[in-house]
Tab-separated table of C-alpha atoms in Angstrom:
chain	number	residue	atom	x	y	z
A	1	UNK	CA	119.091	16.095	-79.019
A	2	UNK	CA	117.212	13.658	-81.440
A	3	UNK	CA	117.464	10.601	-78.575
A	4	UNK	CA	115.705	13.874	-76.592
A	5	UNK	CA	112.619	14.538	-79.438
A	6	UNK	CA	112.261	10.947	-79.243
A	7	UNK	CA	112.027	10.461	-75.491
A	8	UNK	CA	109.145	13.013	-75.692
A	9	UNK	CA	107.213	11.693	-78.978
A	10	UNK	CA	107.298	8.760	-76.897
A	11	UNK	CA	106.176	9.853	-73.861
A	12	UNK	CA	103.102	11.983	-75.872
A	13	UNK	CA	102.320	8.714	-77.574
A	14	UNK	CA	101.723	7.128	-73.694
A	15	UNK	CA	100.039	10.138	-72.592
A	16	UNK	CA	97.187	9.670	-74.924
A	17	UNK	CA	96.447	6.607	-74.872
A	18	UNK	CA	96.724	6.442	-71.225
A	19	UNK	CA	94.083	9.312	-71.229
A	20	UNK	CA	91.832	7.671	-74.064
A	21	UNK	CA	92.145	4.604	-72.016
A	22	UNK	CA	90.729	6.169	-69.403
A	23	UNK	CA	87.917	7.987	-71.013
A	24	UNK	CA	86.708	4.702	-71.997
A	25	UNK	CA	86.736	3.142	-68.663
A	26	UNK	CA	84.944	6.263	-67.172
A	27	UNK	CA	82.473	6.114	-70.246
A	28	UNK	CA	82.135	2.040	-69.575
A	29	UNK	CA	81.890	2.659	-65.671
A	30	UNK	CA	79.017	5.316	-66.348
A	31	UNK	CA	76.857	3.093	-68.191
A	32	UNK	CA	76.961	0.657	-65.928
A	33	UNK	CA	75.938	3.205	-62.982
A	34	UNK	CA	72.795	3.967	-65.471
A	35	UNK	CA	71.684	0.612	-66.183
A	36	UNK	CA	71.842	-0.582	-62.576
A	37	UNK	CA	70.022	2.801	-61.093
A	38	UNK	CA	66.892	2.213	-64.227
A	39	UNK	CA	66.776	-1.616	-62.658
A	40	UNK	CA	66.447	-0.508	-59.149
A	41	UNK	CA	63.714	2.089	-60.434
A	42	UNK	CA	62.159	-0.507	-61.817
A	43	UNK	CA	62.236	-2.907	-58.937
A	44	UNK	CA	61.140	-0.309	-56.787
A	45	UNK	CA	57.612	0.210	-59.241
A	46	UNK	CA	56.886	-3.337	-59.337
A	47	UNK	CA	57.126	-3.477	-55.833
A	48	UNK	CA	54.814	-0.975	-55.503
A	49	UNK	CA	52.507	-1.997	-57.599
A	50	UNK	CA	52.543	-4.939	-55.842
A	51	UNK	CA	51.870	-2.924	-52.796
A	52	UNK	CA	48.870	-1.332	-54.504
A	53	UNK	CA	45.269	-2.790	-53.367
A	54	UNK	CA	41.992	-2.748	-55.500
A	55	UNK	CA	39.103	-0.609	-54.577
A	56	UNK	CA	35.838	-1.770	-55.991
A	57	UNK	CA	35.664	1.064	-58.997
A	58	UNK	CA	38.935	-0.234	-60.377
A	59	UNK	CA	40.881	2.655	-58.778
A	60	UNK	CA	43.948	1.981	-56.858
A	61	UNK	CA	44.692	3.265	-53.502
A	62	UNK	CA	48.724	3.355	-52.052
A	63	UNK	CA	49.054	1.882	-48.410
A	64	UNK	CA	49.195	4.008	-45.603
A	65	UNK	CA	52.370	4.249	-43.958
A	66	UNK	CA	52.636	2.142	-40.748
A	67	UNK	CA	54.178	3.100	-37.281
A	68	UNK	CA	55.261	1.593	-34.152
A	69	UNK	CA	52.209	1.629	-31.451
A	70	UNK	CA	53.526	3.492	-28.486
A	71	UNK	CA	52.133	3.016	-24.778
A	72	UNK	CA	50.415	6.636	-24.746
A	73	UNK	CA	48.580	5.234	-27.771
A	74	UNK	CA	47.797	1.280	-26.287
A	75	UNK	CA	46.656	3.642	-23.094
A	76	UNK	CA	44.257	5.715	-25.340
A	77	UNK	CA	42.711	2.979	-26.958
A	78	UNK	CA	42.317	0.511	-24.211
A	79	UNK	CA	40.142	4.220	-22.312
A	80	UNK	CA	38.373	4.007	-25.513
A	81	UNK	CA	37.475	0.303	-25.115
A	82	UNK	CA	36.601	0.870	-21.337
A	83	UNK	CA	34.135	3.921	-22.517
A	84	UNK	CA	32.714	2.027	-24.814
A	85	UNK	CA	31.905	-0.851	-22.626
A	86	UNK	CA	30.275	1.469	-20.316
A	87	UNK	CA	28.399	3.481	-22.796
A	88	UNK	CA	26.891	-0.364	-23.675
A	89	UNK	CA	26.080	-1.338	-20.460
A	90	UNK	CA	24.515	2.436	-19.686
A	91	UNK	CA	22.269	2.164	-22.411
A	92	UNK	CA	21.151	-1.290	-21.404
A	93	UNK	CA	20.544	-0.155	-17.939
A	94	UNK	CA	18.389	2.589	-20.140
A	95	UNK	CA	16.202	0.065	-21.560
A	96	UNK	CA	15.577	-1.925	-18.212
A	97	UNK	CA	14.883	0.988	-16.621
A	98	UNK	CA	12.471	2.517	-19.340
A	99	UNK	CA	10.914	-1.603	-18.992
A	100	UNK	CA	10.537	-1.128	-15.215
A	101	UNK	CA	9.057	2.113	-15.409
A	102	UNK	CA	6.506	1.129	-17.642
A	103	UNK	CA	5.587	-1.888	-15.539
A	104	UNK	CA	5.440	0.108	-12.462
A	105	UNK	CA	2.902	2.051	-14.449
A	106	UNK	CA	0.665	-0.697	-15.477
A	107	UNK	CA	0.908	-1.955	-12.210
A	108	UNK	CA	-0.449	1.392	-10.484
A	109	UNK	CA	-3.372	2.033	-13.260
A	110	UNK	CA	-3.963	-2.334	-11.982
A	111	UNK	CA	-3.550	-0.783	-7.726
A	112	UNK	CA	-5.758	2.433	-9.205
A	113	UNK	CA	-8.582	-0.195	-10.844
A	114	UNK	CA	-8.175	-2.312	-7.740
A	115	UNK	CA	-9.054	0.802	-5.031
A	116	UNK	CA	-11.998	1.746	-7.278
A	117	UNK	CA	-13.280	-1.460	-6.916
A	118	UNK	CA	-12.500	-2.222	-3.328
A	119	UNK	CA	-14.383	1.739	-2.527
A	120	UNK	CA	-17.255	0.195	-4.155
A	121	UNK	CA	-16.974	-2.441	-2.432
A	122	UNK	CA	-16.786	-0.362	0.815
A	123	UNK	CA	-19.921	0.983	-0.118
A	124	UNK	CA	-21.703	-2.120	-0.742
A	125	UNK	CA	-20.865	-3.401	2.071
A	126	UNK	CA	-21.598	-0.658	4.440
A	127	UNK	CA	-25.273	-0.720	2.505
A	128	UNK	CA	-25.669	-4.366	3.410
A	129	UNK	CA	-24.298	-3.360	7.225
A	130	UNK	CA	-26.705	-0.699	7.237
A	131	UNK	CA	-29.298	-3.572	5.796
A	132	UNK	CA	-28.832	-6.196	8.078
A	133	UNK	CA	-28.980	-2.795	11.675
A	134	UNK	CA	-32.251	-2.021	9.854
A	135	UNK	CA	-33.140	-5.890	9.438
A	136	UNK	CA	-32.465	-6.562	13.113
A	137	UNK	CA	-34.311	-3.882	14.356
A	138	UNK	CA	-37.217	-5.169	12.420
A	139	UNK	CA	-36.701	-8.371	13.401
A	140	UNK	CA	-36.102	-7.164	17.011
A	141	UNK	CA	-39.123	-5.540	16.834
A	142	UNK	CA	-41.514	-8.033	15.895
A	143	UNK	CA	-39.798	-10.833	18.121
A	144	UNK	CA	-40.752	-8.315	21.325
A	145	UNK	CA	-44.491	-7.639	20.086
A	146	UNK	CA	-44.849	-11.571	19.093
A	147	UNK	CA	-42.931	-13.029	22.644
A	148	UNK	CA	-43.070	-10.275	24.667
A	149	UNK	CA	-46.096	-8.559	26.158
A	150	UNK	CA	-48.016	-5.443	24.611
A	151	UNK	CA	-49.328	-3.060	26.990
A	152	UNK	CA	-50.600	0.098	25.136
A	153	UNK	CA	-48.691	1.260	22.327
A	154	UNK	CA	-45.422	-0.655	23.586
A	155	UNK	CA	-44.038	-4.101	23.388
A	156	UNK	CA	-41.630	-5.206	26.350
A	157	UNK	CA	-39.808	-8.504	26.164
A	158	UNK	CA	-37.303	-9.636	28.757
A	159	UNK	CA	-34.158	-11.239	28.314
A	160	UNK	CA	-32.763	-13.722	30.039
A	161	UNK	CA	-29.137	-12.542	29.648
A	162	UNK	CA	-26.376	-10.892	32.287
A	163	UNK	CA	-25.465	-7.558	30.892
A	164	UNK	CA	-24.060	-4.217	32.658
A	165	UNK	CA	-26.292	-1.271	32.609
A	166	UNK	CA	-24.438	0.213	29.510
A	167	UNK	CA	-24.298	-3.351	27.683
A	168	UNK	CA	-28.251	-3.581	28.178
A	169	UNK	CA	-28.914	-0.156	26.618
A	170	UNK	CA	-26.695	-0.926	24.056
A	171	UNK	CA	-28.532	-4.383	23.115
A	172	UNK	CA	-32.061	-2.963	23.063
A	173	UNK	CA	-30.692	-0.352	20.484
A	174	UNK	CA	-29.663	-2.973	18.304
A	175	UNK	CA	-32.892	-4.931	18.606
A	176	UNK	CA	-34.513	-1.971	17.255
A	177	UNK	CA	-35.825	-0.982	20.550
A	178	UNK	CA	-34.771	0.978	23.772
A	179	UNK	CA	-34.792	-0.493	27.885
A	180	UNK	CA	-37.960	-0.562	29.666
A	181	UNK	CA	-39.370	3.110	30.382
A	182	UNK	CA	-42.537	2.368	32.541
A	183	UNK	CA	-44.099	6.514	32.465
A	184	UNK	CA	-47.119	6.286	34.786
A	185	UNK	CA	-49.313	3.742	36.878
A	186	UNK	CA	-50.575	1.450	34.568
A	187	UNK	CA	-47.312	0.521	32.421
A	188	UNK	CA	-45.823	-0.179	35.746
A	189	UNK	CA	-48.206	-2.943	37.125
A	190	UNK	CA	-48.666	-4.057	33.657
A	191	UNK	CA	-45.199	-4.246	33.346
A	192	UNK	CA	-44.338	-5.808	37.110
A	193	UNK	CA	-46.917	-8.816	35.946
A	194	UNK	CA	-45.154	-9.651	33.054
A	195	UNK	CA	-42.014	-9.720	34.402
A	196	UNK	CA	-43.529	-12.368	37.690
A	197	UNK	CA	-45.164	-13.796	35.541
A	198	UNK	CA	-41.400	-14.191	33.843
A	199	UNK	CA	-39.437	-15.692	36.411
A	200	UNK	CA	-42.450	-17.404	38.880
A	201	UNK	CA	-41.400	-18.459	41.264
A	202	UNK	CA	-38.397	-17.162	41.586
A	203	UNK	CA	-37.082	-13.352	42.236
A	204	UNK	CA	-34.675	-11.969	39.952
A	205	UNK	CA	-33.752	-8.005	39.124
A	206	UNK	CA	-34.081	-6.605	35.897
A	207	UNK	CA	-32.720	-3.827	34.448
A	208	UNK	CA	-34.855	-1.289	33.630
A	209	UNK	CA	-34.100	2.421	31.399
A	210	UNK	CA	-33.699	4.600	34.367
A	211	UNK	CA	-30.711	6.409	36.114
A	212	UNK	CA	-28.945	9.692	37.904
A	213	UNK	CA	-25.802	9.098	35.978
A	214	UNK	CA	-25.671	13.181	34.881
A	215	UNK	CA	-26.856	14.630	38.486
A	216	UNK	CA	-27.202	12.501	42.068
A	217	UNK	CA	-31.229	12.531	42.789
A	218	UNK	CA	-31.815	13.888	39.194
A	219	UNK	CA	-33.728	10.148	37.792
A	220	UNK	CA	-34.218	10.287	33.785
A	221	UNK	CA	-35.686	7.769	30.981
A	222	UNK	CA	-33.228	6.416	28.682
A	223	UNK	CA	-34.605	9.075	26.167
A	224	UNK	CA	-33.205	11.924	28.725
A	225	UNK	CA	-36.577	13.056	29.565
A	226	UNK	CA	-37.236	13.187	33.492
A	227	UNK	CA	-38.851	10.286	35.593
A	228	UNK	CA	-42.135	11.695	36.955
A	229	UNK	CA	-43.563	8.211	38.634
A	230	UNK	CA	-41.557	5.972	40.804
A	231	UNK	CA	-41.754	2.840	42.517
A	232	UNK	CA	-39.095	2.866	45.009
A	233	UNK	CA	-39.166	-0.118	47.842
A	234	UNK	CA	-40.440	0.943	51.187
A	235	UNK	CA	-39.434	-0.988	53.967
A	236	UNK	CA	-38.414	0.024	57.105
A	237	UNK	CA	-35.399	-2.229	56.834
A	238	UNK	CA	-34.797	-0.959	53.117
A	239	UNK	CA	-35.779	2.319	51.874
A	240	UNK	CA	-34.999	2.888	48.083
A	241	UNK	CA	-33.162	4.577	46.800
A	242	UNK	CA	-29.741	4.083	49.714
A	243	UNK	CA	-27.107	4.171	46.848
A	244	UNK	CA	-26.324	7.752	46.967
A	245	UNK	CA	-23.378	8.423	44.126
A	246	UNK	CA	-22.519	4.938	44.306
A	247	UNK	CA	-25.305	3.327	43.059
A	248	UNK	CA	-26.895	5.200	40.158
A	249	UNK	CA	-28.829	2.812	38.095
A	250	UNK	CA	-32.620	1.366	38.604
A	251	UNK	CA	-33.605	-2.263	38.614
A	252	UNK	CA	-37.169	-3.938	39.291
A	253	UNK	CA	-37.666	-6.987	41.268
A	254	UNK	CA	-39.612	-10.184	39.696
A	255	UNK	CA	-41.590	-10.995	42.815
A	256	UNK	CA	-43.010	-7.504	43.516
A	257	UNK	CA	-42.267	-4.904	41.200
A	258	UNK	CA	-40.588	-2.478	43.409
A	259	UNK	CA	-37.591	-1.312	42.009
A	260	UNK	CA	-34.025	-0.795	43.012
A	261	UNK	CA	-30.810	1.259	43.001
A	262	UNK	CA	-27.816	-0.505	42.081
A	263	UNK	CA	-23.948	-0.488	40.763
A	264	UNK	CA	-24.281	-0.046	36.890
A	265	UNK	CA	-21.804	-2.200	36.468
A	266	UNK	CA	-23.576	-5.158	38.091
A	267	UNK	CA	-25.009	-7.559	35.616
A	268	UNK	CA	-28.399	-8.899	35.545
A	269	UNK	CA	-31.092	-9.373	32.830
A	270	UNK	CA	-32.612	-6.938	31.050
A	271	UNK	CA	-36.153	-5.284	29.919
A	272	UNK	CA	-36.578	-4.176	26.442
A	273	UNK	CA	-39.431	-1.796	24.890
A	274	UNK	CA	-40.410	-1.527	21.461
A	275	UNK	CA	-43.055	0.403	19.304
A	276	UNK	CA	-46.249	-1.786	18.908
């Protein structure tokens, strides 16, 4: 029984220190836990303070967080890029078009400047045109009454030129004048002398202002108003006028004075009249 108390003194003696052992390792292992979690709390501050930048008040700010770039977002930026690019080039296009439209409008107020002048212009020029009808009229005029013969209150002048019926009229318009209109007796012989005395010796037709273009038989001045004296040939061989519709325009011969019917068309000189 006593070898029995012993056996369990013995064993109580193990028990505690076994247990007091162990107490101490815990304690031992627990402190070591401690210190090593403050150092990595520690570590972990430094680091981010290292982390930290500076702003420009002194403050410091903590760095965003980073993530991976996916392809949705390298696909929305690279849109963003392309937009951008064309909102530049848009607003350039802008400008060059707000610089064109402003030259187009200088150079229509220059087109504007240039039609005002070129109107006056216009005018001037039709006033000089208008000048130079009036100054060879005048010219016309006095070149008949200087050259030409003055019977009455007329001036006739021949000229020595081939022109159609219509051509002639048109030519003693521009002289200031109108084609011979011999009215009664004494124009005519005055008229048939100048005109040998003209072309001596020879025997040439003139035209003179007298036709039945408007009615066959129906003879009238150049003025419209109605032939009352004639000097037709009469010949036996040749009675004027023969033309009928044909031939519907008068012309005097040089050697005689008698005058003619012919083709308007034909050309042959010409007798002019003008106011004395």
């Amino acid at each position: 029984m006593e070898i029995a108390a012993c056996f369990a003194v013995a064993l109580l003696c193990l028990s505690t220190l076994s247990t007091g052992h162990t107490e101490s390792q815990g304690s031992d292992h627990d402190s070591r836990l401690e210190d090593y979690g403050n150092s990595t709390l520690i570590q972990n501050s430094e680091m981010r303070d290292e982390e930290r930048t500076e702003r420009g008040d002194g403050m410091l700010i903590e760095p965003e967080p980073t993530s991976p770039v996916t392809d949705v977002d390298s696909t929305y930026n690279y849109v963003l890029s392309r937009l951008a690019g064309m909102d530049q080039a848009i607003h350039r296009l802008n400008v060059g078009h707000y610089t064109l439209d402003v030259k187009v409008s200088q150079l229509l107020e220059r087109i504007s400047r240039l039609d005002n002048k070129l109107s006056e212009m216009e005018d001037s020029l039709q006033q000089v045109t208008h000048f130079c009808k009036e100054n060879r009229k005048e010219i016309g005029r006095l070149e008949g009454c200087q050259k030409g013969r003055r019977v009455g209150y007329k001036c006739f002048m021949v000229y020595r030129v081939y022109e159609t019926y219509a051509s002639a009229a048109q030519k003693c318009m521009e002289r200031g004048g109108r084609m011979a209109m011999p009215r009664d007796r004494k124009e005519q012989e005055a008229l048939a002398e100048y005109v040998r005395s003209v072309f001596k010796p020879g025997n040439w037709p003139v035209w003179l202002g007298i036709n039945d273009l408007r009615s066959e038989g129906l003879y009238l001045f150049e003025d419209t108003t109605r032939v009352t004296y004639f000097q037709w040939r009469k010949h036996f061989l040749s009675s004027q006028p023969d033309g009928g519709k044909r031939e519907n325009c008068v012309a005097m011969l040089s050697d005689d004075g008698d005058w003619w019917d012919n083709y308007c068309d034909r050309r042959m000189y010409y007798l002019c009249e003008f106011e004395a």
